JSON list of C-alpha atoms in Angstrom, two decimals:
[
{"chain": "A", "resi": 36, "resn": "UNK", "atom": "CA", "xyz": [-0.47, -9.77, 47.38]},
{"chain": "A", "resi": 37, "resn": "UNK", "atom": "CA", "xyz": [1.88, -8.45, 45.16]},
{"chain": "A", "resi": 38, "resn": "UNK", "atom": "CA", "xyz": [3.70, -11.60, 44.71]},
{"chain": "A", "resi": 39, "resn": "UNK", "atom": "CA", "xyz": [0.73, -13.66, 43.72]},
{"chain": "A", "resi": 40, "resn": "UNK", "atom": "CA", "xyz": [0.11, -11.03, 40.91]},
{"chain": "A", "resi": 41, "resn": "UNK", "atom": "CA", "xyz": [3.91, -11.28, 39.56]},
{"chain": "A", "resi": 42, "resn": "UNK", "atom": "CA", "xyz": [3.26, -14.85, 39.65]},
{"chain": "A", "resi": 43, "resn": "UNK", "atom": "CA", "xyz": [0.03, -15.22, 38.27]},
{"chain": "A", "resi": 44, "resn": "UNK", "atom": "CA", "xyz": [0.98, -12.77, 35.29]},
{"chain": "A", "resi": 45, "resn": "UNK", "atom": "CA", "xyz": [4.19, -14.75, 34.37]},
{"chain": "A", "resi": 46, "resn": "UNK", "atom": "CA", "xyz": [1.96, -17.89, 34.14]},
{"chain": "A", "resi": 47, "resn": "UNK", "atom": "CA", "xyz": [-0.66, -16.20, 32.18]},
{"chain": "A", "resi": 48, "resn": "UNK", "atom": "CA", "xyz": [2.24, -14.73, 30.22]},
{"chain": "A", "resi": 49, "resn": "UNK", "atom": "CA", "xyz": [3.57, -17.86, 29.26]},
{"chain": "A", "resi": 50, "resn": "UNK", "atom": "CA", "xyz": [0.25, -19.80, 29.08]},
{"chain": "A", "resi": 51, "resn": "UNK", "atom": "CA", "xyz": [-1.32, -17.36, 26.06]},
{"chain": "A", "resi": 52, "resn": "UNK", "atom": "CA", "xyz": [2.48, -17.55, 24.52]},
{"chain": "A", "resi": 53, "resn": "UNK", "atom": "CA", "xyz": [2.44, -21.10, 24.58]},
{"chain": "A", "resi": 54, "resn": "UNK", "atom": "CA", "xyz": [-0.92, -21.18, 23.24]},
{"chain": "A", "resi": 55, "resn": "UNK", "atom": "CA", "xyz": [-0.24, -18.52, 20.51]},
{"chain": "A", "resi": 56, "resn": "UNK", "atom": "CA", "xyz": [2.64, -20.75, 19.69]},
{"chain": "A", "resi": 57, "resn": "UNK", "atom": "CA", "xyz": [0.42, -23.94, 19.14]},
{"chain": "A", "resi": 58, "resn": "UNK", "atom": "CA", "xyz": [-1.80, -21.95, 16.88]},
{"chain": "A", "resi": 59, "resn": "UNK", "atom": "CA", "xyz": [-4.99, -21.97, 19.39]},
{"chain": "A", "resi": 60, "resn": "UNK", "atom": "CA", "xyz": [-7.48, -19.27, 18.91]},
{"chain": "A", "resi": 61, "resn": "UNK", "atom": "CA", "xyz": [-9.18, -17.53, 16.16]},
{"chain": "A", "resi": 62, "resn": "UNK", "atom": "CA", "xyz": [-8.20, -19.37, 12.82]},
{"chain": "A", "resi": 63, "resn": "UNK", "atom": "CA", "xyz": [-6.08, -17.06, 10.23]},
{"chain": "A", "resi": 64, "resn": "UNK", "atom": "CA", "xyz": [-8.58, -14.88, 7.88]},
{"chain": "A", "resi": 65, "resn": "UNK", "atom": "CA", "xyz": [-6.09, -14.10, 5.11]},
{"chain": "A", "resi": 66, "resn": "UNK", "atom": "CA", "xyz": [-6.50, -12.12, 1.95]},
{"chain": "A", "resi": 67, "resn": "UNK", "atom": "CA", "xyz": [-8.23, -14.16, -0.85]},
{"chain": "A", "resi": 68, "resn": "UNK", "atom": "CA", "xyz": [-5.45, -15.53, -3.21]},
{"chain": "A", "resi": 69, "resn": "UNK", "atom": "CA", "xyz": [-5.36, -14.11, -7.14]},
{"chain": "A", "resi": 70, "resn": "UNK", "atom": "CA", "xyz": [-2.88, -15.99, -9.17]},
{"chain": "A", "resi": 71, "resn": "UNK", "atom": "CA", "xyz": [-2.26, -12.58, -11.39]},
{"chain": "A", "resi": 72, "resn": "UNK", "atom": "CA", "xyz": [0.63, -10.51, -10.50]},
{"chain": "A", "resi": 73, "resn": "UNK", "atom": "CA", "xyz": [-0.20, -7.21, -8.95]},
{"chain": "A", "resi": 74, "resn": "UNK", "atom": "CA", "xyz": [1.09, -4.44, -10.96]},
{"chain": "A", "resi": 75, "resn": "UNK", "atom": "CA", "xyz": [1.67, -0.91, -10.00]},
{"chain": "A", "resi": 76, "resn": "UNK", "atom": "CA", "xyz": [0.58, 2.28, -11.72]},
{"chain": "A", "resi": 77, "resn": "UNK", "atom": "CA", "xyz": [2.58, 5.90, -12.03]},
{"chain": "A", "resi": 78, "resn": "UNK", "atom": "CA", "xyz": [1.18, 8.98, -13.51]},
{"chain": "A", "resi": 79, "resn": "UNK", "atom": "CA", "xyz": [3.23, 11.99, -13.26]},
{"chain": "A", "resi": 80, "resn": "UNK", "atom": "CA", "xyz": [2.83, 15.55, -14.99]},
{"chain": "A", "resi": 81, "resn": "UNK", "atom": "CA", "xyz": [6.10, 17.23, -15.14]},
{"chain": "A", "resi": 82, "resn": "UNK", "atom": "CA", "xyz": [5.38, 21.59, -14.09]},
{"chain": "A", "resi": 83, "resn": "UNK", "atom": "CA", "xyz": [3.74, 23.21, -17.19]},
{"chain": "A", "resi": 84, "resn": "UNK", "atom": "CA", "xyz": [3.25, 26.81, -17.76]},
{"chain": "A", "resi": 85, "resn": "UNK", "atom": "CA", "xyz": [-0.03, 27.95, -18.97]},
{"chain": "A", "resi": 86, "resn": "UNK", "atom": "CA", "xyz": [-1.13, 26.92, -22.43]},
{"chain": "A", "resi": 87, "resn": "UNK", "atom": "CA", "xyz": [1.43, 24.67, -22.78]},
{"chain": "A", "resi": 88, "resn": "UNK", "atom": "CA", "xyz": [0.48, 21.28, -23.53]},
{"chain": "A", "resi": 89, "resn": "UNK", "atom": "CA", "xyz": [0.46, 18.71, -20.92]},
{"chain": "A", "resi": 90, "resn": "UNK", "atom": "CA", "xyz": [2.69, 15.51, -21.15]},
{"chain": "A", "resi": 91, "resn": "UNK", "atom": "CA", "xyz": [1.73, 12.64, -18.99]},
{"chain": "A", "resi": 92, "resn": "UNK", "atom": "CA", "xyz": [4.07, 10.14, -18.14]},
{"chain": "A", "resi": 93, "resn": "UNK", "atom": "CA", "xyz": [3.16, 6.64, -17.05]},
{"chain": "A", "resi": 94, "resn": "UNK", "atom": "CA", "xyz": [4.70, 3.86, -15.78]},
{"chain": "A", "resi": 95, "resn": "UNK", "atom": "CA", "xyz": [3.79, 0.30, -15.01]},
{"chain": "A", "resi": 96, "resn": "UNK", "atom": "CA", "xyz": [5.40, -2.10, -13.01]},
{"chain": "A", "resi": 97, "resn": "UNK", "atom": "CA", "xyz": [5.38, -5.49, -11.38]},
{"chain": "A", "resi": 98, "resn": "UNK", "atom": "CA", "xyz": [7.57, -7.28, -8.99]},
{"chain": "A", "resi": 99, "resn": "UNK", "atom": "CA", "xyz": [10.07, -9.45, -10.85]},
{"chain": "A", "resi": 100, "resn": "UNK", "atom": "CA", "xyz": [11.91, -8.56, -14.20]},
{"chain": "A", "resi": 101, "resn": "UNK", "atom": "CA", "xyz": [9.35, -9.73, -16.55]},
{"chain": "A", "resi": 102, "resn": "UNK", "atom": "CA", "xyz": [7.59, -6.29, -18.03]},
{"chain": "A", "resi": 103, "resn": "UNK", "atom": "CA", "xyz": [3.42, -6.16, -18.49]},
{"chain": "A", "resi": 104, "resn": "UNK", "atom": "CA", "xyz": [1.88, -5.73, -21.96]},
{"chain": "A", "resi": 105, "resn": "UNK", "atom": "CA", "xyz": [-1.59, -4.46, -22.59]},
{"chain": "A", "resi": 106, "resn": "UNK", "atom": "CA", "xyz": [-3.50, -0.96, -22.98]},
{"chain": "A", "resi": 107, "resn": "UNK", "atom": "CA", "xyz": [-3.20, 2.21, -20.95]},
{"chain": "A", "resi": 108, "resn": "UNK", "atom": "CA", "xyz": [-6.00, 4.78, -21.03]},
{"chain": "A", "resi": 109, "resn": "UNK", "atom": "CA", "xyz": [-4.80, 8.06, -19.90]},
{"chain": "A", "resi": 110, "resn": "UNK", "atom": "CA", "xyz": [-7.37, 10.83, -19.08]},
{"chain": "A", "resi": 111, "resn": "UNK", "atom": "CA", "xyz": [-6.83, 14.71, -18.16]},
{"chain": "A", "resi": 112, "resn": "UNK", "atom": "CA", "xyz": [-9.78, 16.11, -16.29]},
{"chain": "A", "resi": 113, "resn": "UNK", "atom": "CA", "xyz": [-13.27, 14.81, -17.69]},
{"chain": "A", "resi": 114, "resn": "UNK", "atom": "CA", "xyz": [-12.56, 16.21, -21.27]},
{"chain": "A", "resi": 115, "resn": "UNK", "atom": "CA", "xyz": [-9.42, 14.45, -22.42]},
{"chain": "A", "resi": 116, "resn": "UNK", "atom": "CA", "xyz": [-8.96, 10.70, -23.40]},
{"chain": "A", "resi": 117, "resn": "UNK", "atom": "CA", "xyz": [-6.27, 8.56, -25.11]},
{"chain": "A", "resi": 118, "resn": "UNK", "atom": "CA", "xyz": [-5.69, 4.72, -25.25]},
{"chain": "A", "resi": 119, "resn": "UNK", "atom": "CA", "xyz": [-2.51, 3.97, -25.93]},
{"chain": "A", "resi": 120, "resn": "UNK", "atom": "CA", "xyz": [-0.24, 0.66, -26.04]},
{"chain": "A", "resi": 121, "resn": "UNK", "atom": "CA", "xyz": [1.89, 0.01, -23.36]},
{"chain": "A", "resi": 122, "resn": "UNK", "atom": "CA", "xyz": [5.16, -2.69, -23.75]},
{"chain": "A", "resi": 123, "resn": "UNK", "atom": "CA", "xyz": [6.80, -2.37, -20.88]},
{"chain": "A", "resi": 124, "resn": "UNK", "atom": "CA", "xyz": [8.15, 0.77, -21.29]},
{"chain": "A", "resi": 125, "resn": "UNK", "atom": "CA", "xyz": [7.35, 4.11, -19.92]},
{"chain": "A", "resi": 126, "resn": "UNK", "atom": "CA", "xyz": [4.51, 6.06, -21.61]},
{"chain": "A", "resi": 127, "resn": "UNK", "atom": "CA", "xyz": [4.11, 9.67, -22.82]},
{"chain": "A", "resi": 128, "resn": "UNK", "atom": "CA", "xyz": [0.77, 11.07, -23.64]},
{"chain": "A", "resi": 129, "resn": "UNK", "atom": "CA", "xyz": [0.95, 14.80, -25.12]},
{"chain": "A", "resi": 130, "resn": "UNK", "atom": "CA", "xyz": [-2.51, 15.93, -23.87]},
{"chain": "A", "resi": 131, "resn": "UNK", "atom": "CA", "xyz": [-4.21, 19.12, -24.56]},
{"chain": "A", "resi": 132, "resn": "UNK", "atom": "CA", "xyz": [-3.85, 22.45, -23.59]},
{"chain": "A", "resi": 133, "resn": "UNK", "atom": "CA", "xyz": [-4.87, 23.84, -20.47]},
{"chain": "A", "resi": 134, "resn": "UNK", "atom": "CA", "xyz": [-6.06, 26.84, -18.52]},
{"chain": "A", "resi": 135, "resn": "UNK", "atom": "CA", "xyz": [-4.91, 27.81, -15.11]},
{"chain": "A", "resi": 136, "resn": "UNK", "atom": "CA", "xyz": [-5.62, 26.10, -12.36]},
{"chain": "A", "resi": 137, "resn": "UNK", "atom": "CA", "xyz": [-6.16, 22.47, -10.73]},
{"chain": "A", "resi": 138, "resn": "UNK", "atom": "CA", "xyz": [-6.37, 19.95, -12.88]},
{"chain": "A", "resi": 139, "resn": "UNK", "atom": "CA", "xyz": [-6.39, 16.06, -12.51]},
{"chain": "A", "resi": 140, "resn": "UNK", "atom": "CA", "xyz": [-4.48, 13.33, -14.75]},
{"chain": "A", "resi": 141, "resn": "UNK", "atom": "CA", "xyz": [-5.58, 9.78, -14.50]},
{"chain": "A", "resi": 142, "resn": "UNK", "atom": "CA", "xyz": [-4.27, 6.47, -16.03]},
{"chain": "A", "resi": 143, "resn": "UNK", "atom": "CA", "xyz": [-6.25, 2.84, -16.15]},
{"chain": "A", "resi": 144, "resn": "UNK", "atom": "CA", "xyz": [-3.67, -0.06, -17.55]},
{"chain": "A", "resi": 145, "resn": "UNK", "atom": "CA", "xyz": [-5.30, -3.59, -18.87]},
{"chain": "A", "resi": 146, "resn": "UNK", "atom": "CA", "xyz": [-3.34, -6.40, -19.32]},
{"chain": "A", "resi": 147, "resn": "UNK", "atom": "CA", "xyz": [-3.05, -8.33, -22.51]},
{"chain": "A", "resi": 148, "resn": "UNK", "atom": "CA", "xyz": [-2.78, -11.83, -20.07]},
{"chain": "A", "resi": 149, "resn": "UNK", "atom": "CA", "xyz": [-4.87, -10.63, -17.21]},
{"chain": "A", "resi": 150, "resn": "UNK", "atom": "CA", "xyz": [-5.02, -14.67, -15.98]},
{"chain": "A", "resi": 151, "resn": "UNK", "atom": "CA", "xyz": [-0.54, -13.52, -15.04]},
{"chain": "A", "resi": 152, "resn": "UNK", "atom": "CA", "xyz": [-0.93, -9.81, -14.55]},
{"chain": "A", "resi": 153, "resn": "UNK", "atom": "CA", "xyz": [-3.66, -7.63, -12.49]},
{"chain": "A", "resi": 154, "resn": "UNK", "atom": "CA", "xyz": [-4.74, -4.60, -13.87]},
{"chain": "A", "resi": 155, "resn": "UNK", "atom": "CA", "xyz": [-4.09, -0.99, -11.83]},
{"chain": "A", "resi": 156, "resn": "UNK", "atom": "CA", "xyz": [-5.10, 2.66, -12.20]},
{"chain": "A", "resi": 157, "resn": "UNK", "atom": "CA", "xyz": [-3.68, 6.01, -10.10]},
{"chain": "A", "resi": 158, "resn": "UNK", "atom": "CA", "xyz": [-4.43, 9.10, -10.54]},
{"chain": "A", "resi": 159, "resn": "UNK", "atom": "CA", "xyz": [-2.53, 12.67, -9.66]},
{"chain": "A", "resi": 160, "resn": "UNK", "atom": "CA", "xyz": [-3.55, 16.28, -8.94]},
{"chain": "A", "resi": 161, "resn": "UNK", "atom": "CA", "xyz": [-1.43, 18.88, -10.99]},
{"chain": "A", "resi": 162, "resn": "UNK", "atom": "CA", "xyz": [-1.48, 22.70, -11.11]},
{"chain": "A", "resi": 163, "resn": "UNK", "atom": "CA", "xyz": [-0.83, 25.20, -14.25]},
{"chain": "A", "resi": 164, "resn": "UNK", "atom": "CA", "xyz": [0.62, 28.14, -13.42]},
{"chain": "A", "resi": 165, "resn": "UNK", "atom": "CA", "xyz": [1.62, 27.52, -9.78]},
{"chain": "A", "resi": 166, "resn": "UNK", "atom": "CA", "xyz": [4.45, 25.08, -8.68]},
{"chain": "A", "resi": 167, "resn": "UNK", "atom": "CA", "xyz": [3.30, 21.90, -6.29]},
{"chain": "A", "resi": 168, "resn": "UNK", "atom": "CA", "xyz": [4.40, 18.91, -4.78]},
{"chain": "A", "resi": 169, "resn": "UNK", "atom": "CA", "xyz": [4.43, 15.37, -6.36]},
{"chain": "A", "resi": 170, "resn": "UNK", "atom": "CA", "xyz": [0.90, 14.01, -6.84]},
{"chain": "A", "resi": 171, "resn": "UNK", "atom": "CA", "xyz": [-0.47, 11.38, -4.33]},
{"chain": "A", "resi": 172, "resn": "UNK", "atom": "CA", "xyz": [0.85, 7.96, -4.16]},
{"chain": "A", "resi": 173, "resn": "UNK", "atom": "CA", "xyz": [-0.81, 5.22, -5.02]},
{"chain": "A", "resi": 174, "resn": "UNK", "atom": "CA", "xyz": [-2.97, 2.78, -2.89]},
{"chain": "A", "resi": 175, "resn": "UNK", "atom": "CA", "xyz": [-0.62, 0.97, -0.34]},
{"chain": "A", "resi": 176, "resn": "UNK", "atom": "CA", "xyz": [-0.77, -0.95, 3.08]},
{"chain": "A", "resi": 177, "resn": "UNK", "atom": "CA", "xyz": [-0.36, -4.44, 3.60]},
{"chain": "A", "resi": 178, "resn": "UNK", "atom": "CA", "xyz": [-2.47, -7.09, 3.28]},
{"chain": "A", "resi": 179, "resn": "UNK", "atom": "CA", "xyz": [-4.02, -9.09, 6.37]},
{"chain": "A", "resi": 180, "resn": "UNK", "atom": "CA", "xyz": [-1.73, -12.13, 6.86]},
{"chain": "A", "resi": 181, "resn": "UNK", "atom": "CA", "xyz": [-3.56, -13.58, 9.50]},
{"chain": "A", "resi": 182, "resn": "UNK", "atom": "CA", "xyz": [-2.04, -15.51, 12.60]},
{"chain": "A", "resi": 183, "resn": "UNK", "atom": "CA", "xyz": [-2.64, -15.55, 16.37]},
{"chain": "A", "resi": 184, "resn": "UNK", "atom": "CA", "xyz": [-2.30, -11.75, 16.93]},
{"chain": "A", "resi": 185, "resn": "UNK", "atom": "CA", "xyz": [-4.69, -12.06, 20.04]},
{"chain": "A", "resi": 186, "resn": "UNK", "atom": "CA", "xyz": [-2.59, -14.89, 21.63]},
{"chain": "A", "resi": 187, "resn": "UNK", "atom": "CA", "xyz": [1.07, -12.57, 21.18]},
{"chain": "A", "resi": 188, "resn": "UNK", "atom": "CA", "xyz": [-0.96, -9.61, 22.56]},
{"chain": "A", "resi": 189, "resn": "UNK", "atom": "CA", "xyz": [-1.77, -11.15, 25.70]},
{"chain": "A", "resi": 190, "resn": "UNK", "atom": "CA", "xyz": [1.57, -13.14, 26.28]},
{"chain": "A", "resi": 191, "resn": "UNK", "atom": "CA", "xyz": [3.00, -8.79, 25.72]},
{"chain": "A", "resi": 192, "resn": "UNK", "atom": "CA", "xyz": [0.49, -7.96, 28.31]},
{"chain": "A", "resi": 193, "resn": "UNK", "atom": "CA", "xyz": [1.27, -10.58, 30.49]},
{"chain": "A", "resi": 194, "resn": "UNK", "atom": "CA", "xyz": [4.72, -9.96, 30.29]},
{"chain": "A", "resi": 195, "resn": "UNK", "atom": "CA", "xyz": [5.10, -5.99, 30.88]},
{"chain": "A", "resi": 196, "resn": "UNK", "atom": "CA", "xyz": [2.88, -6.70, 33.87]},
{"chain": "A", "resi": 197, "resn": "UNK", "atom": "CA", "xyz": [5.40, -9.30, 35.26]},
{"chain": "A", "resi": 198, "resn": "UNK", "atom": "CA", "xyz": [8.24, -7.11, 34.54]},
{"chain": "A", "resi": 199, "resn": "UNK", "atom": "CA", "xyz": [6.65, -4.50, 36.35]},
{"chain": "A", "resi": 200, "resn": "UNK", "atom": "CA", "xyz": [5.58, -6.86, 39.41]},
{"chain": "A", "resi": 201, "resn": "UNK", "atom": "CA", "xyz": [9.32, -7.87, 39.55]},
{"chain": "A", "resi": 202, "resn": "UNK", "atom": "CA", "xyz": [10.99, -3.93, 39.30]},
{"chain": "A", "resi": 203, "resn": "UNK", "atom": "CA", "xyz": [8.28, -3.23, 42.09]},
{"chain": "A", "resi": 204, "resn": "UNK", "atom": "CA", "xyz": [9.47, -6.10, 44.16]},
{"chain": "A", "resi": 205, "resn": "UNK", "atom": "CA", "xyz": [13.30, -5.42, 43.79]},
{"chain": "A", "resi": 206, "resn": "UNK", "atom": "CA", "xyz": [12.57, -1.83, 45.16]},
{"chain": "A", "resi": 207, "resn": "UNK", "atom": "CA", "xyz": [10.54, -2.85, 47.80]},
{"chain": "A", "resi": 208, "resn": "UNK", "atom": "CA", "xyz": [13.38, -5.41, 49.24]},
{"chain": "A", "resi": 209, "resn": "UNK", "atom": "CA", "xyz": [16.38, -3.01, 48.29]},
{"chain": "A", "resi": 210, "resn": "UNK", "atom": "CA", "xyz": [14.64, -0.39, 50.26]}
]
């Protein structure tokens, strides 16, 4: 019995490879296609004591060596607002003073071309009057490619079962 399942995996095994190789299955559902750049945001708020004003730093970036142009809107909490021009260069907003306490700096960048670059925005969480980490990052992951994931899954499966058929029939003729 067990032989018929160590060979009937290592021909499934190779069957769904061979047929993840060749592309047969579910067709690819990539991400749709935007001929602007992505760009990347960066707001950080060095530690401030309290009353001090707030500086805001900003930074936008975007694979490759050519630097985005456009308008940056930087915000602290709901009360503050300031659009300022960015040229590829880090930004530095001197923002108002503030209380103790939790407070939240945000930053909204539009491009000048936005047919070649994508716009971006981030956001951090700062405290007065306490020390904290480094705000949160900004939204990552990867995109969804696409490709015969189902077809490599199986040929895996198929694969660690035939590796297992063959350790249990190696131990069953050393013994």
């Amino acid at each position: 019995m067990r032989r018929y399942l160590v060979m009937g995996s290592a021909v499934t095994a190779s069957l769904a490879f061979l047929l993840a190789l060749a592309g047969w299955g579910s067709p690819a559902s990539a991400e749709p296609y935007t001929p602007a750049l992505p760009t990347s945001c960066r707001v950080s708020v060095p530690t401030k004591v309290v009353g001090a004003r707030v500086v805001v730093r900003v930074q936008v970036s975007v694979a490759g060596s050519v630097q985005p142009r456009g308008t940056v809107t930087v915000g602290v909490d709901d009360h503050f607002s300031k659009k300022v021009r960015y040229d590829g260069v880090a930004v530095e907003v001197r923002g108002p003073r503030l209380a103790a306490g939790e407070h939240r700096a945000r930053a909204v960048f539009v491009p000048d071309d936005p047919a070649r670059f994508s716009g971006c925005r981030d956001s951090v969480r700062f405290s007065v009057g306490a020390v904290r980490g480094s705000g949160q990052a900004g939204a990552g992951g990867l995109p969804n490619t696409g490709g015969p994931h189902l077809g490599f899954l199986l040929a895996g499966v198929g694969l660690v079962a035939t590796g297992g058929g063959l350790v249990g029939r190696g131990r069953r003729a050393a013994s």
